[in-house]
XYZ file of N, CA and C in Angstrom:
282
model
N -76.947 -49.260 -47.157
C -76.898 -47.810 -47.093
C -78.159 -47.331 -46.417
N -78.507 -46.753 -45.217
C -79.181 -46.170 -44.298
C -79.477 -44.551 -44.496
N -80.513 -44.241 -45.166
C -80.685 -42.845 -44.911
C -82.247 -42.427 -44.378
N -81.673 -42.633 -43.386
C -83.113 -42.534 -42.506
C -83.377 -41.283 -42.476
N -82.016 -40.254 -41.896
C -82.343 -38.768 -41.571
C -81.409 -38.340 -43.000
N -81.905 -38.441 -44.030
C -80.662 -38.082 -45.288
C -80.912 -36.423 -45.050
N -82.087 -35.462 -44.853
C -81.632 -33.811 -44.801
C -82.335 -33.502 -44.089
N -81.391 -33.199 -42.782
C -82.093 -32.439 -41.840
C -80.971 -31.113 -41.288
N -80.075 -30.565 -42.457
C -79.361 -29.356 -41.876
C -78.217 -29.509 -42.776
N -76.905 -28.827 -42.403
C -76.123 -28.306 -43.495
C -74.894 -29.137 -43.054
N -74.838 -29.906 -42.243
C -73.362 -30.697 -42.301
C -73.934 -32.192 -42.342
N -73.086 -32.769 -42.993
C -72.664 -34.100 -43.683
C -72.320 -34.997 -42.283
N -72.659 -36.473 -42.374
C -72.115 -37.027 -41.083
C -72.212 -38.215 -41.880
N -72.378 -39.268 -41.875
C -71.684 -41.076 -41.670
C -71.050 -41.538 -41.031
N -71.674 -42.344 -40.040
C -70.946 -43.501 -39.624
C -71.341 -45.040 -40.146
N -70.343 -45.694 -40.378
C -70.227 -46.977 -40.847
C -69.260 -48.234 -39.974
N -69.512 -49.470 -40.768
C -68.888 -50.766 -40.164
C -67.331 -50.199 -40.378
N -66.280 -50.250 -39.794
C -64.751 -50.337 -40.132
C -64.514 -50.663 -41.032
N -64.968 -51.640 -41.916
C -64.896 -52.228 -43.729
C -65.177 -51.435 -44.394
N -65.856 -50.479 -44.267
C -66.634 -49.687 -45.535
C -65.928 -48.445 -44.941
N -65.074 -48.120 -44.398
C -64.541 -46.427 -43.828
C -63.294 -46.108 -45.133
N -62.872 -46.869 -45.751
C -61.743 -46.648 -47.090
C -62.902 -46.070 -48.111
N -63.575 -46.824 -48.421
C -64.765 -46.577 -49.624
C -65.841 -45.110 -49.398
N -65.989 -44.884 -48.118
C -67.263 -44.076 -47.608
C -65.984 -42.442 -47.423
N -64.398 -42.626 -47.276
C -63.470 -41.688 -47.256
C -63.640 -41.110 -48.706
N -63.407 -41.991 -49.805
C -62.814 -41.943 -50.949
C -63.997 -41.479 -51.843
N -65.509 -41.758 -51.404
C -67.062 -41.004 -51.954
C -67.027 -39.887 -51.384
N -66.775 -39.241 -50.115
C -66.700 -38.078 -49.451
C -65.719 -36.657 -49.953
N -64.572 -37.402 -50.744
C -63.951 -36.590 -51.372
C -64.404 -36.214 -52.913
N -65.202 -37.340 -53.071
C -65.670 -36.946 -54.819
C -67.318 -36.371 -55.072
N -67.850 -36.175 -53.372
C -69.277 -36.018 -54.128
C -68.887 -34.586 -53.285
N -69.983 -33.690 -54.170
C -69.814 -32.051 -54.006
C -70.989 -31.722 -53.295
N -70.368 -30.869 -51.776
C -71.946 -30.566 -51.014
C -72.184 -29.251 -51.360
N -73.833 -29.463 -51.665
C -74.506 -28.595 -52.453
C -74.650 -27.494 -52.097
N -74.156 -26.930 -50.464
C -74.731 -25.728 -50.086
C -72.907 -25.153 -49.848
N -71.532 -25.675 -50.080
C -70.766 -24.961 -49.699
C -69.686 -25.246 -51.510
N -70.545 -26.346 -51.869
C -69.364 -26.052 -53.391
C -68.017 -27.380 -53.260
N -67.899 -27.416 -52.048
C -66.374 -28.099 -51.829
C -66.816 -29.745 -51.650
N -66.060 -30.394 -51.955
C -66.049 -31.851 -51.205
C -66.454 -32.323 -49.665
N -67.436 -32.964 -49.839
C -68.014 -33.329 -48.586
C -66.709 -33.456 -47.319
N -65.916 -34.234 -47.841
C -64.413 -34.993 -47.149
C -63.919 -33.755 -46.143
N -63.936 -32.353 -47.263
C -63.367 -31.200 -46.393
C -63.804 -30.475 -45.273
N -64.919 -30.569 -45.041
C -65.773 -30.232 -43.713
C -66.270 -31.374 -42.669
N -66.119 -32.211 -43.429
C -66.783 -33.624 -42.449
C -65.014 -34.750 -41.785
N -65.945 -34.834 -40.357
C -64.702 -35.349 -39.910
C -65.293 -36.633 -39.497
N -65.260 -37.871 -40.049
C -65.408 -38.760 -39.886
C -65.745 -39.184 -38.214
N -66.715 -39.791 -37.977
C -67.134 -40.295 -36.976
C -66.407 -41.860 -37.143
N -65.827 -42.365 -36.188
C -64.934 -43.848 -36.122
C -66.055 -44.916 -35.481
N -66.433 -43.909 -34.759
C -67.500 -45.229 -34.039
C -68.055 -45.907 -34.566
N -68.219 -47.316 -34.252
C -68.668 -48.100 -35.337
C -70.381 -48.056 -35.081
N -70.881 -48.452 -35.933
C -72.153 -48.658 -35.864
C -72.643 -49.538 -34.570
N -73.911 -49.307 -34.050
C -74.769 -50.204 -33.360
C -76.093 -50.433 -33.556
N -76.754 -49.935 -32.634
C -77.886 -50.636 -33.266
C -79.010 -49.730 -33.270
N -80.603 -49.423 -33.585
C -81.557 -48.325 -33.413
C -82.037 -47.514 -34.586
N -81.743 -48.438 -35.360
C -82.024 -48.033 -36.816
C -82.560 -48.651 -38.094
N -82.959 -48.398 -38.884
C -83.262 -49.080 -39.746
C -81.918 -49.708 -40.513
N -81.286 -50.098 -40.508
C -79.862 -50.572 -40.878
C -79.178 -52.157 -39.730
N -80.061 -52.310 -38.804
C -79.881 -52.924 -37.450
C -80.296 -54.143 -37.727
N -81.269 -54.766 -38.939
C -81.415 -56.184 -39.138
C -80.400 -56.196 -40.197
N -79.940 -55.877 -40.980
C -78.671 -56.012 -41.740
C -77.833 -56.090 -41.225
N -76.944 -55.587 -40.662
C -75.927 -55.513 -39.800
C -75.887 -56.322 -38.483
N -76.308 -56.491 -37.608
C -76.862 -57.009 -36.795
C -77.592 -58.685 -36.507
N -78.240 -58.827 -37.208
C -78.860 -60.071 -37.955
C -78.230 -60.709 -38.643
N -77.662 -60.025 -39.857
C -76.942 -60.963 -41.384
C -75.727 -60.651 -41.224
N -75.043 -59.601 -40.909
C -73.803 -58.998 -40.644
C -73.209 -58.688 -42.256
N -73.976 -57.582 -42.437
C -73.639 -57.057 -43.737
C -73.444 -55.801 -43.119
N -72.064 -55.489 -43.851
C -71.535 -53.636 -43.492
C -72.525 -52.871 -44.078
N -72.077 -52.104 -43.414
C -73.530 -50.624 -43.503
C -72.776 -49.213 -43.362
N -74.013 -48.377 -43.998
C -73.586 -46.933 -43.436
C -74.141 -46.467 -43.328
N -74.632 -45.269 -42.589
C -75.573 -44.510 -42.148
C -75.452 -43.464 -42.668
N -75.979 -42.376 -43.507
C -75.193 -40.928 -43.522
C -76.325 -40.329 -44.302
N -75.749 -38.947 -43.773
C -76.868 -37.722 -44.348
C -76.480 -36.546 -44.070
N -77.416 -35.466 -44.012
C -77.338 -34.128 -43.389
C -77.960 -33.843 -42.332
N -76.923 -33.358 -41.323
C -77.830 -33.310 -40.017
C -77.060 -31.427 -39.196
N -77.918 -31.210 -38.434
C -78.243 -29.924 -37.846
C -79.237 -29.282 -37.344
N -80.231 -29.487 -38.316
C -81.605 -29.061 -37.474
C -82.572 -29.914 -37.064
N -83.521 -29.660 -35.921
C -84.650 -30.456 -35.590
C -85.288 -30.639 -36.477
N -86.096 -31.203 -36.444
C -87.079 -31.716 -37.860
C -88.412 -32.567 -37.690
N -88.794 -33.292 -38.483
C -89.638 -33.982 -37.906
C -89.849 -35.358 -38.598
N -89.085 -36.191 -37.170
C -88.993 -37.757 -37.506
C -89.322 -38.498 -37.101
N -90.485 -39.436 -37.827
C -91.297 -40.001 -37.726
C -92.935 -39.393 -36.633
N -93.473 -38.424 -37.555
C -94.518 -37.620 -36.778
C -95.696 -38.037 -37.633
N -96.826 -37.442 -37.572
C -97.613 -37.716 -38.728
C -97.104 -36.618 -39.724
N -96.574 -35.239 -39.595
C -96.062 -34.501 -40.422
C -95.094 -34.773 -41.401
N -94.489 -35.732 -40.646
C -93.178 -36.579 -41.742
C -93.928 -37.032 -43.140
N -93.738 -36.101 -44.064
C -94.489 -36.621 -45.621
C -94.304 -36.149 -46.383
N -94.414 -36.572 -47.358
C -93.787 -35.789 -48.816
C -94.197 -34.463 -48.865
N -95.349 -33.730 -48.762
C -96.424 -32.761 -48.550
C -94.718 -31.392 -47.859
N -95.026 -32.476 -46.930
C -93.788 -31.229 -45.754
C -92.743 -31.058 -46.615
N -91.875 -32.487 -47.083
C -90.537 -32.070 -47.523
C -90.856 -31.432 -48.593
N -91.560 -31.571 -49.275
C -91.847 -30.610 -50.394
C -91.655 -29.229 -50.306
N -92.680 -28.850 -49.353
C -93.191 -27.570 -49.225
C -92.143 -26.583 -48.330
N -91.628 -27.260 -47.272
C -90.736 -26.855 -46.159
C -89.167 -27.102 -46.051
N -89.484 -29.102 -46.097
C -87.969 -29.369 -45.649
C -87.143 -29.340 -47.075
């Protein structure tokens, strides 16, 4: 499980290996996003593409060939991997 960018804005995204797209469907319908009330599943439209590579998830997958998923909240710019990237910020800001 990859959450490199887990909140950076108000929509939901994951992409994963083809193995894990039944399991990552079936969490999407049961976990509740916090800023609209409803099931993640109902606003998010699955990305199919399978994973590649550029991430922290890329020696797992890639290397060992263990399924993966990537997912979070994404929408706004932010700041990833800066010296600002720190608890300090998400605290205070993000």
């Amino acid at each position: 499980l990859n959450l490199d960018v887990a909140v950076r804005g108000p929509y939901f995204d994951a992409k994963m290996t083809p193995s894990l797209e039944r399991v990552v469907d079936k969490v999407a319908s049961m976990v509740i996003d916090p800023g609209t009330g409803k099931p993640l599943s109902e606003d998010w439209r699955p990305n199919r593409v399978p994973l590649g590579s550029g991430s922290d998830y890329t020696a797992m997958l890639d290397n060992l060939g263990i399924p993966s998923v990537d997912f979070g909240f994404h929408g706004y710019p932010g700041l990833y991997h800066s010296i600002y990237d720190d608890f300090y910020w998400m605290e205070q800001f993000g």
